[in-house]
PDB file of C-alpha atoms in Angstrom:
ATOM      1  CA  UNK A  40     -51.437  68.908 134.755  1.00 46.00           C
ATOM      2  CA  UNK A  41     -53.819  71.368 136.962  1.00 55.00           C
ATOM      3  CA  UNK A  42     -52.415  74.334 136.761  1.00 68.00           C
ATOM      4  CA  UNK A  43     -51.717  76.420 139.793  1.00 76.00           C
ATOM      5  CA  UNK A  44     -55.147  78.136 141.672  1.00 92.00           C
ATOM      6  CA  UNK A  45     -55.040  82.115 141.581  1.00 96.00           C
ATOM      7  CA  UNK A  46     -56.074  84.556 144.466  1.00 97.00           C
ATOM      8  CA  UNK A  47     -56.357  88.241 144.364  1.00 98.00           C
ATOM      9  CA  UNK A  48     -56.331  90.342 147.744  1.00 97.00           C
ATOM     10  CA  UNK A  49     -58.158  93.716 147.768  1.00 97.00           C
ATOM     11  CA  UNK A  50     -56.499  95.403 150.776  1.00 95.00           C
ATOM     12  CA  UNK A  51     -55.153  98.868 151.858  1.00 93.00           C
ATOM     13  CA  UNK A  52     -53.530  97.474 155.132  1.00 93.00           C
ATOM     14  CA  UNK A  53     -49.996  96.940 154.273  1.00 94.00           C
ATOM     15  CA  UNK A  54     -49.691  94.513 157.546  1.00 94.00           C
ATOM     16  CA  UNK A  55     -53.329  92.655 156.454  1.00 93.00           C
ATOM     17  CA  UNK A  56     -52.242  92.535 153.086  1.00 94.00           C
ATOM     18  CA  UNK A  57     -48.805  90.592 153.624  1.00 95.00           C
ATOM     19  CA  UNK A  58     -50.449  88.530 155.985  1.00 94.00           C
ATOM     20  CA  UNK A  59     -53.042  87.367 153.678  1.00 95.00           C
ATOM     21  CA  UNK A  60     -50.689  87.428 151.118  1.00 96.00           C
ATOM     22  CA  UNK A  61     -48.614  84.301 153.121  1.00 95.00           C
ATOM     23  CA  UNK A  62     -51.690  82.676 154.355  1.00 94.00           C
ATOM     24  CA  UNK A  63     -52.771  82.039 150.552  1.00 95.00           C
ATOM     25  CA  UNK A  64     -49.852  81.687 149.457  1.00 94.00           C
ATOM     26  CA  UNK A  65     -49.207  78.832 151.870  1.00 92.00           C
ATOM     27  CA  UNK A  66     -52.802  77.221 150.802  1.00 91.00           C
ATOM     28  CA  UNK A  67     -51.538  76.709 147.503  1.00 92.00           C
ATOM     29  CA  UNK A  68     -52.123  79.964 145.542  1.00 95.00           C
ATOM     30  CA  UNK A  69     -50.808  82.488 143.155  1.00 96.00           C
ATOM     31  CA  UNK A  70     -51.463  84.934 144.990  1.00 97.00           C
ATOM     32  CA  UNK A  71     -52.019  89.052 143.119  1.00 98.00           C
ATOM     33  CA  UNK A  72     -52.952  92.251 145.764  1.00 97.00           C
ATOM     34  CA  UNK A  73     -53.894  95.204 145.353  1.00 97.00           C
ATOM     35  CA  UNK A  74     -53.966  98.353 147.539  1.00 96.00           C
ATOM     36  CA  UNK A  75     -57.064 100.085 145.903  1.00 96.00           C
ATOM     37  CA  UNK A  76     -60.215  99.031 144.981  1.00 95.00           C
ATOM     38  CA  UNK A  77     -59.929  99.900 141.183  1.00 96.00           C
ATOM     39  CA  UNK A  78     -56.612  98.523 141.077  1.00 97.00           C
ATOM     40  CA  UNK A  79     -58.163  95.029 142.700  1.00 97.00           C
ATOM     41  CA  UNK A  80     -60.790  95.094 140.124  1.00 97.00           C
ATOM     42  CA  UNK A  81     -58.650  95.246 136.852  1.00 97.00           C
ATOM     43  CA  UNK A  82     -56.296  92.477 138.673  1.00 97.00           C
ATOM     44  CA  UNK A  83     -59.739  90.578 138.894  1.00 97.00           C
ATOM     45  CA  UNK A  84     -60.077  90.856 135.090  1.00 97.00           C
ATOM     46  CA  UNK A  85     -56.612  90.379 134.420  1.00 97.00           C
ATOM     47  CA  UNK A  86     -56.059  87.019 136.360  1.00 97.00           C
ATOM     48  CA  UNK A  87     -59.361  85.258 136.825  1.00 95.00           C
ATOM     49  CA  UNK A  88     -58.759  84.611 140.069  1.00 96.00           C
ATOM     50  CA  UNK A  89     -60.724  81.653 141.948  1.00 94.00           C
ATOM     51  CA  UNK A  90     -60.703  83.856 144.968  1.00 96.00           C
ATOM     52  CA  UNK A  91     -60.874  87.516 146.080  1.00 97.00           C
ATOM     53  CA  UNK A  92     -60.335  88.823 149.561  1.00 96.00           C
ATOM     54  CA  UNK A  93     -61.738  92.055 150.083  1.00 96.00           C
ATOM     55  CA  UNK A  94     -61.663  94.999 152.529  1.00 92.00           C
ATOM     56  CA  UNK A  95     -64.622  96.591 152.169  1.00 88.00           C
ATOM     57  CA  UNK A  96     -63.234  99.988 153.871  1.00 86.00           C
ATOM     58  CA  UNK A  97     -60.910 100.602 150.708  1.00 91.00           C
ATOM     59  CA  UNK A  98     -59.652 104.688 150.065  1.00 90.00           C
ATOM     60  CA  UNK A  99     -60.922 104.914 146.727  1.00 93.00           C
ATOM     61  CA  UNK A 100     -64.589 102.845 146.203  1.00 92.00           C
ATOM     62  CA  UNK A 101     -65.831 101.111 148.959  1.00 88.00           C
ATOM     63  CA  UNK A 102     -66.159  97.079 149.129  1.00 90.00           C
ATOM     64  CA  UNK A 103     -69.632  97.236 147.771  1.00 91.00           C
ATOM     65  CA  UNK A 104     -68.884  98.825 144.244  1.00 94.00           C
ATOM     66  CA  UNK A 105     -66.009  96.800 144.303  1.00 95.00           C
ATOM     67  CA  UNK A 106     -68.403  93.845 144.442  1.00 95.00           C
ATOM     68  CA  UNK A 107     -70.865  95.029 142.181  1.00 93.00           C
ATOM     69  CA  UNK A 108     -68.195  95.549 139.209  1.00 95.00           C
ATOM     70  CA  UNK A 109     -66.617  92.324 139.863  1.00 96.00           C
ATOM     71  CA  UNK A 110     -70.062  90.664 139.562  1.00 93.00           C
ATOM     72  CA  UNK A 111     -70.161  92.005 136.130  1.00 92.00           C
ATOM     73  CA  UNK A 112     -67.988  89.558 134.840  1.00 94.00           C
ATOM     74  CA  UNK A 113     -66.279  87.682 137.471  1.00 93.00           C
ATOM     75  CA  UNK A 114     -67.623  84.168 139.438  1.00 90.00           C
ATOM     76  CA  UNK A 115     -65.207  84.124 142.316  1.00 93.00           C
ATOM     77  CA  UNK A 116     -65.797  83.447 145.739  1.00 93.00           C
ATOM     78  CA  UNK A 117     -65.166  86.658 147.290  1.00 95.00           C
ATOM     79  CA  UNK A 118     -64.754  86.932 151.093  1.00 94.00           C
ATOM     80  CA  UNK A 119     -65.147  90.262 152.583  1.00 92.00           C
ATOM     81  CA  UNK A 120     -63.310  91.538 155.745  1.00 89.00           C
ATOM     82  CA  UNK A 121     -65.021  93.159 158.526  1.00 83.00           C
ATOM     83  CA  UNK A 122     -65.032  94.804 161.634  1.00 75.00           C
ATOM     84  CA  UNK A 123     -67.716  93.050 164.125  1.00 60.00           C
ATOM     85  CA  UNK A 124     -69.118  96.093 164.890  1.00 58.00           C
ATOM     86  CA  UNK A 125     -70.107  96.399 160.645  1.00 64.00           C
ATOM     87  CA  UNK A 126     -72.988  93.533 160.651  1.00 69.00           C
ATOM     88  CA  UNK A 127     -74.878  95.751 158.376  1.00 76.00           C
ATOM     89  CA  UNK A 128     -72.181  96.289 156.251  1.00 78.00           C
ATOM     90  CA  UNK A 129     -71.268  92.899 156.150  1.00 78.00           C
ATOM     91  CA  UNK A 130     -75.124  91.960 155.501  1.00 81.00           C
ATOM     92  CA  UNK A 131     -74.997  94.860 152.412  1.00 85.00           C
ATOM     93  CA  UNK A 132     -72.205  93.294 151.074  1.00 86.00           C
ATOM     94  CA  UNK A 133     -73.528  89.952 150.764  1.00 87.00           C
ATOM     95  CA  UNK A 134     -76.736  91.449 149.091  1.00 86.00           C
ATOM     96  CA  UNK A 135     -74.238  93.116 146.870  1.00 87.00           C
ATOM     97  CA  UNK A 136     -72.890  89.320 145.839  1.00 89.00           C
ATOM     98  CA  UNK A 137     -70.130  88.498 147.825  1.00 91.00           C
ATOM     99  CA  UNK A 138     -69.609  84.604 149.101  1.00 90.00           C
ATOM    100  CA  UNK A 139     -68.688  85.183 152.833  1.00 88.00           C
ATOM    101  CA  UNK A 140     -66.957  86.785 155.311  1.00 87.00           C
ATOM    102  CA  UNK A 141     -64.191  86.667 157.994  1.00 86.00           C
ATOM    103  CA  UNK A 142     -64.403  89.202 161.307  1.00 83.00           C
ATOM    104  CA  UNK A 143     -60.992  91.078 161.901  1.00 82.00           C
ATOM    105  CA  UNK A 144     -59.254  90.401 163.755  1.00 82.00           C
ATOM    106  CA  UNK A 145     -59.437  86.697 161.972  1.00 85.00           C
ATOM    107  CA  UNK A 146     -57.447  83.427 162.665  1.00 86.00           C
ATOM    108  CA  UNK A 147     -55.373  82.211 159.788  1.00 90.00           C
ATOM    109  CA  UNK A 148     -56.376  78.892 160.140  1.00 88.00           C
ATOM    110  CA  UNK A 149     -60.135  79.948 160.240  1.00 85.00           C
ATOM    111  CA  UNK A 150     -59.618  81.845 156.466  1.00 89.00           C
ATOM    112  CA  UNK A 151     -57.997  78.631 155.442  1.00 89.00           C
ATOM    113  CA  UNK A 152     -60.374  76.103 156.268  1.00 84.00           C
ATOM    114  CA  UNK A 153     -63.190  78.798 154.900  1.00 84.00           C
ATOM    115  CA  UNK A 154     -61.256  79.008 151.551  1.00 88.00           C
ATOM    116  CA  UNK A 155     -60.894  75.099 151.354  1.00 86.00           C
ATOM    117  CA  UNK A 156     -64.532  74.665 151.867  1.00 80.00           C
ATOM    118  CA  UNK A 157     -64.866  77.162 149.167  1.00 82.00           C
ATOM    119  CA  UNK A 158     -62.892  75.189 146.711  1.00 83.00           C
ATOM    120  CA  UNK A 159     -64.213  71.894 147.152  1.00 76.00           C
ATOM    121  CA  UNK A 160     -66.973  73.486 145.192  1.00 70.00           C
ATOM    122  CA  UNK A 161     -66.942  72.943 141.709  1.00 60.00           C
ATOM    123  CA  UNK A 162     -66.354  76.170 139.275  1.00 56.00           C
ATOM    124  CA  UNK A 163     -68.696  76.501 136.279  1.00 53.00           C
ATOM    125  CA  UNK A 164     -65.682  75.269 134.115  1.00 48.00           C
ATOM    126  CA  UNK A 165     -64.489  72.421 135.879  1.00 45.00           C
ATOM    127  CA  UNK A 166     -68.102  71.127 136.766  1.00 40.00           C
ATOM    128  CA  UNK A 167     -68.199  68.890 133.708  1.00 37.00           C
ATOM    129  CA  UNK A 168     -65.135  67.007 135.137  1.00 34.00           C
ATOM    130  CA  UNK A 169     -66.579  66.929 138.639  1.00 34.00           C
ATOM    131  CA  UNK A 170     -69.673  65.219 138.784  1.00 35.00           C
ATOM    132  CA  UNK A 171     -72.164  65.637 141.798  1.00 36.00           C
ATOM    133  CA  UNK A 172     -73.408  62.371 143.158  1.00 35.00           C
ATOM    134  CA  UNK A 173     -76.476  61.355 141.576  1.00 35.00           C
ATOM    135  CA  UNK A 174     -79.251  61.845 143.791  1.00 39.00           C
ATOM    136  CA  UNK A 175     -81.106  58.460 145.202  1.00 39.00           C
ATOM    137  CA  UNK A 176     -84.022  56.779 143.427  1.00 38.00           C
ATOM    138  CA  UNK A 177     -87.629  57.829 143.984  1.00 38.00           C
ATOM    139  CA  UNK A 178     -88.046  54.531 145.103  1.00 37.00           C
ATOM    140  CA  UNK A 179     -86.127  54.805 147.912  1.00 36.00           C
ATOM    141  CA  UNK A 180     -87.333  58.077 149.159  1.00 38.00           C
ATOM    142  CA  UNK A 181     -89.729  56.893 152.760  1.00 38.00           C
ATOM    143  CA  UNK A 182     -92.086  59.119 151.359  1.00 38.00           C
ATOM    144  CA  UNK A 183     -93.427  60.983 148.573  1.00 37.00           C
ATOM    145  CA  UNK A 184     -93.364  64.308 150.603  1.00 43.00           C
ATOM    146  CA  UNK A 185     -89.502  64.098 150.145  1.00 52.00           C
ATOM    147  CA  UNK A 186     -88.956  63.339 147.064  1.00 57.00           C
ATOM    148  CA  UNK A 187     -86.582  66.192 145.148  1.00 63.00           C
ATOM    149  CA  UNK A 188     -87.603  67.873 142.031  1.00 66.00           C
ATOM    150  CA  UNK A 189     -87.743  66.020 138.753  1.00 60.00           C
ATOM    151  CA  UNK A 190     -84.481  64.754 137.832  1.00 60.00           C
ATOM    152  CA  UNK A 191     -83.490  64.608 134.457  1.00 61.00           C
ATOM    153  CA  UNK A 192     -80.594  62.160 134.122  1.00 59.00           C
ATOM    154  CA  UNK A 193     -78.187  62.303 137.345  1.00 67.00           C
ATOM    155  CA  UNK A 194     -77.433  66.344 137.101  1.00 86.00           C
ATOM    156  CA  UNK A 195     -80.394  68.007 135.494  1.00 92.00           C
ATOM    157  CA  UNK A 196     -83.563  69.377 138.098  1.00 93.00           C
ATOM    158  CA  UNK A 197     -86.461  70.810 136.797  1.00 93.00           C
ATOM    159  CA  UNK A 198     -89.561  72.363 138.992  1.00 93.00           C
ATOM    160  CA  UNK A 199     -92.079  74.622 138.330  1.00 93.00           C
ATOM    161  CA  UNK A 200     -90.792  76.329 134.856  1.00 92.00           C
ATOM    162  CA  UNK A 201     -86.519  76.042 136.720  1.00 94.00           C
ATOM    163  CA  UNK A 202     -83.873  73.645 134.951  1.00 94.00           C
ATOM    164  CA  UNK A 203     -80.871  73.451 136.757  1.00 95.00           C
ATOM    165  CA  UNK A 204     -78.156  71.451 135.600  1.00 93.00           C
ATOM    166  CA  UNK A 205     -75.440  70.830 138.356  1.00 89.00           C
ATOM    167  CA  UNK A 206     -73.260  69.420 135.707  1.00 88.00           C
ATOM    168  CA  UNK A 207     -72.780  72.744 133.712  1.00 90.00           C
ATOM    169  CA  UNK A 208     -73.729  74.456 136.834  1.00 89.00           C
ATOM    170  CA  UNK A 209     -76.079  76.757 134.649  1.00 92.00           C
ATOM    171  CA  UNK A 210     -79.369  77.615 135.154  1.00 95.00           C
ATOM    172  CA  UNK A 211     -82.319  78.663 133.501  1.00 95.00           C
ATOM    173  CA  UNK A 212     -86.223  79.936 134.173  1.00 93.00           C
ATOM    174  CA  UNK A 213     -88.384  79.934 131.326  1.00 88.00           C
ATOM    175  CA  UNK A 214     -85.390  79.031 128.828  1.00 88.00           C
ATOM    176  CA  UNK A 215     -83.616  82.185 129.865  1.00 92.00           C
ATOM    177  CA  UNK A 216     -80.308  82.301 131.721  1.00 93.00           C
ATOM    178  CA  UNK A 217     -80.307  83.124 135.678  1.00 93.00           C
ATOM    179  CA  UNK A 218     -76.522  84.209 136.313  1.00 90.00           C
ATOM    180  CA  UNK A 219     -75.727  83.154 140.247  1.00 90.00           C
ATOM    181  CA  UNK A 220     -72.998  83.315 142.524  1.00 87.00           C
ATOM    182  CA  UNK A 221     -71.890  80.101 143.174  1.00 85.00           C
ATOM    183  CA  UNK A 222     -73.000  80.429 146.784  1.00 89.00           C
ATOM    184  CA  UNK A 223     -76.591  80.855 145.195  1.00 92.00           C
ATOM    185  CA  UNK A 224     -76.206  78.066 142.746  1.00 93.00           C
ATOM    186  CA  UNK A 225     -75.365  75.438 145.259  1.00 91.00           C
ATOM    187  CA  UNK A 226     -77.811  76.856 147.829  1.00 93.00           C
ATOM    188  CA  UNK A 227     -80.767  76.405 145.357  1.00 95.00           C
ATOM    189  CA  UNK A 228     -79.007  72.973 144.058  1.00 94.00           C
ATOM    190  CA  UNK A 229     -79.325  71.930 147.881  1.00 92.00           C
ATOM    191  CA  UNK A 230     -82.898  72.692 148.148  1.00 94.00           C
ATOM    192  CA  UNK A 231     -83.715  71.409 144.721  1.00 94.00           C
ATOM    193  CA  UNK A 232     -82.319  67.724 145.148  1.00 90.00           C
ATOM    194  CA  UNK A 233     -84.011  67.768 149.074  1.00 90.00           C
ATOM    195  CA  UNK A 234     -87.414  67.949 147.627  1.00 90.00           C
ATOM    196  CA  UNK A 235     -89.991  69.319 149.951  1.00 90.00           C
ATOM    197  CA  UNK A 236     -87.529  67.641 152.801  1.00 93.00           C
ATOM    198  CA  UNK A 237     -87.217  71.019 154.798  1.00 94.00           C
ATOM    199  CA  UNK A 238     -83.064  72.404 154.895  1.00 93.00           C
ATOM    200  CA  UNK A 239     -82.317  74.316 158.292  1.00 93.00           C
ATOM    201  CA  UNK A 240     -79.994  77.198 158.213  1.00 92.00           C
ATOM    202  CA  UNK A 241     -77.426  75.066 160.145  1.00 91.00           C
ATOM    203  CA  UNK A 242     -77.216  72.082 157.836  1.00 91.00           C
ATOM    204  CA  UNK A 243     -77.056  74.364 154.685  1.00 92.00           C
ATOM    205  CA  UNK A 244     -74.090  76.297 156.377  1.00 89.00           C
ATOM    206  CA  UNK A 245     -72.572  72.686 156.697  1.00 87.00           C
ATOM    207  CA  UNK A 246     -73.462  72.231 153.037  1.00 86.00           C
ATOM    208  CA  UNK A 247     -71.296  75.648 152.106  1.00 84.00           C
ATOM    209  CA  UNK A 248     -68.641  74.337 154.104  1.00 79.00           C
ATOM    210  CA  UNK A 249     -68.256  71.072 152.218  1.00 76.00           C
ATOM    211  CA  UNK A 250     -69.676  69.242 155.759  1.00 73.00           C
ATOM    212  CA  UNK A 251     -71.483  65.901 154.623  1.00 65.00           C
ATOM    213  CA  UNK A 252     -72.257  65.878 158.518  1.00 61.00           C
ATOM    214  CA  UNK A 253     -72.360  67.083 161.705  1.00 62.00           C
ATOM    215  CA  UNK A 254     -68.753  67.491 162.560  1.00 59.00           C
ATOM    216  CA  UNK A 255     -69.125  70.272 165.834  1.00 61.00           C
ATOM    217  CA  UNK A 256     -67.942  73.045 164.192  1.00 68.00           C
ATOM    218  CA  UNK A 257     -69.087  76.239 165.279  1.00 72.00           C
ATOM    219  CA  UNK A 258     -72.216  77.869 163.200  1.00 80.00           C
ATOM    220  CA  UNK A 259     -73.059  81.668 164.899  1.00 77.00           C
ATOM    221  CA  UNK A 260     -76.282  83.470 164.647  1.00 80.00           C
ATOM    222  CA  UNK A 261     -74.260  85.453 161.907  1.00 76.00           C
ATOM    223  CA  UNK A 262     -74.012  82.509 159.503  1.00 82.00           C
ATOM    224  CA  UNK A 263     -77.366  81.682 159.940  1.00 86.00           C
ATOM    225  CA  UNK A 264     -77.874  85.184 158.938  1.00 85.00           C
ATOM    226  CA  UNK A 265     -75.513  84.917 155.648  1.00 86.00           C
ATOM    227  CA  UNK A 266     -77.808  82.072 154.331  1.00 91.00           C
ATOM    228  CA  UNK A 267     -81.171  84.329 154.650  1.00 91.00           C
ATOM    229  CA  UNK A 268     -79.201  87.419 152.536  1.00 89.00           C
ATOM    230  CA  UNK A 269     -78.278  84.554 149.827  1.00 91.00           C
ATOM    231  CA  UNK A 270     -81.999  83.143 150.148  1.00 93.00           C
ATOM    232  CA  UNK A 271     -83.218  86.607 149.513  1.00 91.00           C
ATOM    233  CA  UNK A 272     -80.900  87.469 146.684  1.00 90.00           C
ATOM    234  CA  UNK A 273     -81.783  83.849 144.710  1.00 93.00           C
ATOM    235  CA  UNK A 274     -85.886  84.853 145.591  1.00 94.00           C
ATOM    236  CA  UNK A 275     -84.803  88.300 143.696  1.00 91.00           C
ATOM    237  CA  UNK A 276     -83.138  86.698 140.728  1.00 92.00           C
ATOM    238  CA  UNK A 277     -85.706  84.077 140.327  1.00 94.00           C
ATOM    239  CA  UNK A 278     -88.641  86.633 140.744  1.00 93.00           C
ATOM    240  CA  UNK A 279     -89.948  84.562 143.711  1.00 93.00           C
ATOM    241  CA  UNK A 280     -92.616  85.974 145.640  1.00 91.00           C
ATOM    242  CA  UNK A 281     -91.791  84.685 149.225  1.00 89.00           C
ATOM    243  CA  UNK A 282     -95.554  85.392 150.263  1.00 90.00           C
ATOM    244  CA  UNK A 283     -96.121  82.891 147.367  1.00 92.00           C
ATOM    245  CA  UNK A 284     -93.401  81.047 146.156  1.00 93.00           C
ATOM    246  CA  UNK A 285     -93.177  78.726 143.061  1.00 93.00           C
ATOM    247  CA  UNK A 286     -89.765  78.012 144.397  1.00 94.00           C
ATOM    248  CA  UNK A 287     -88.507  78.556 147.594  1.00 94.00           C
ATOM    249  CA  UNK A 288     -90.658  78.504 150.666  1.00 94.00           C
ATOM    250  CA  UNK A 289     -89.584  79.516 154.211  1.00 94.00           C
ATOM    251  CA  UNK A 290     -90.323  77.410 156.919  1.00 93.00           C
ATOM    252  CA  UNK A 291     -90.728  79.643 159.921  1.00 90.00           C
ATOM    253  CA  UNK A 292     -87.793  79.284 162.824  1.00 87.00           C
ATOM    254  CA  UNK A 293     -86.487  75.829 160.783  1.00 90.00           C
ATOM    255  CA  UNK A 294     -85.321  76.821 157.500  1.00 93.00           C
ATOM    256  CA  UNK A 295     -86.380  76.484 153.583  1.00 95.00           C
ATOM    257  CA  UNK A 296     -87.834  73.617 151.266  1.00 94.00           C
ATOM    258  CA  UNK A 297     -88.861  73.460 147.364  1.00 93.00           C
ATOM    259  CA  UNK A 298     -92.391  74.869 147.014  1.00 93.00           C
ATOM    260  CA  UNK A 299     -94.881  72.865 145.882  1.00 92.00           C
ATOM    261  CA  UNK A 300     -95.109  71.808 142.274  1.00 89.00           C
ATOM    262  CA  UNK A 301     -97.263  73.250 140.290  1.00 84.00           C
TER     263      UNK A 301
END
């Protein structure tokens, strides 16, 4: 039996707090808040939670520590909270490691369907029981030019000195471990099974979101934004030179492909 999904709220708005405290609770979760951020991060490491929701104006440490000392240890999505008038913050945070963000004031239903994108995503320890579709034969790729990287059975990508194996969801450069967010792992996962087929910023939004398609939902200059800052932080963890990448090259005013192999 699957046991019951756990969310922890970091959140010194009494009001905010009981409202996101009903919203997850209503999604599905056991839900744990906190009114501090050190109080939020010990809850972290107490309950594992799949989720965290976090203010990032807290009284103690602000959202970005928060972030940073849950990254130590923790792989939850974590949505931050923000005022529209923080971008920067918002674009600091995400450096920092978290997932995503909501603007206050936010729409229930919008943190919802966020959250259920989220966890259509597989976790690193459920991946094994969740297997990605296999990606399609060489063969019937209409040209070389967009074929992905080499696959390795129906989960395991290799390119230029990178193994990533969706299965596991682990990956490694050089035989060393990379640690990623899971927003990281599936954007490089994305770009690794398109090949040299170039990804816009739009479609990999979709691909966050658990879209297979174009369904009209709203993407905003800001989410566009959100998948540069995770771009960046992968180019940073992989040691990828963006002037000249082994990995990850930009396509100017389109989006990102797999750099040639080497």
């Amino acid at each position: 039996m699957e046991t019951q999904r756990v969310a922890v709220i970091i959140e010194d708005d009494k009001d905010i707090r009981d409202l996101l405290h009903a919203v997850l609770q209503q999604s599905g979760f056991e839900v744990h808040a906190s009114p501090t951020g050190l109080e939020g991060v010990e809850a972290v490491r107490r309950h594992n939670p799949a989720v965290v929701t976090l203010d990032l104006g807290l009284p103690d440490i602000d959202g970005f520590e928060v972030i940073r000392q849950l990254r130590l240890f923790s792989d939850a999505y974590i949505v931050m909270l923000t005022a529209r008038a923080e971008e920067l913050d918002t674009l600091m945070g995400l450096e920092a490691g978290a997932d995503d963000y909501i603007t206050k004031p936010f729409r229930p239903r919008e943190l919802r369907a966020r959250i259920s994108a989220m966890m259509r995503r597989p976790r690193k320890d459920s991946a094994a029981a969740v297997p990605e579709a296999a990606p399609a034969p060489a063969a019937a790729q209409p040209a070389a030019a967009a074929e992905p990287a080499a696959a390795n059975g129906d989960d395991v990508f290799t390119h230029n000195g990178l193994v990533l194996d969706a299965g596991t969801r682990t990956t490694l450069l050089s035989g060393r471990d990379v640690e990623l967010t899971r927003t990281e792992f599936d954007l490089l996962h994305a770009l690794l099974e398109s090949g040299r087929r170039v990804r816009s910023k739009t479609d990999l939004v979709r691909r966050l979101r658990g879209e297979d398609y174009d369904t009209g939902s709203y993407i905003s200059e800001s989410d566009e934004r959100t998948i540069e800052v995770h771009v960046g932080n992968l180019r940073r963890k992989l040691g990828d030179d963006s002037r000249s990448p082994r990995w990850l090259e930009t396509v100017r005013g389109v989006g990102y492909r797999l750099a040639p192999a080497n």
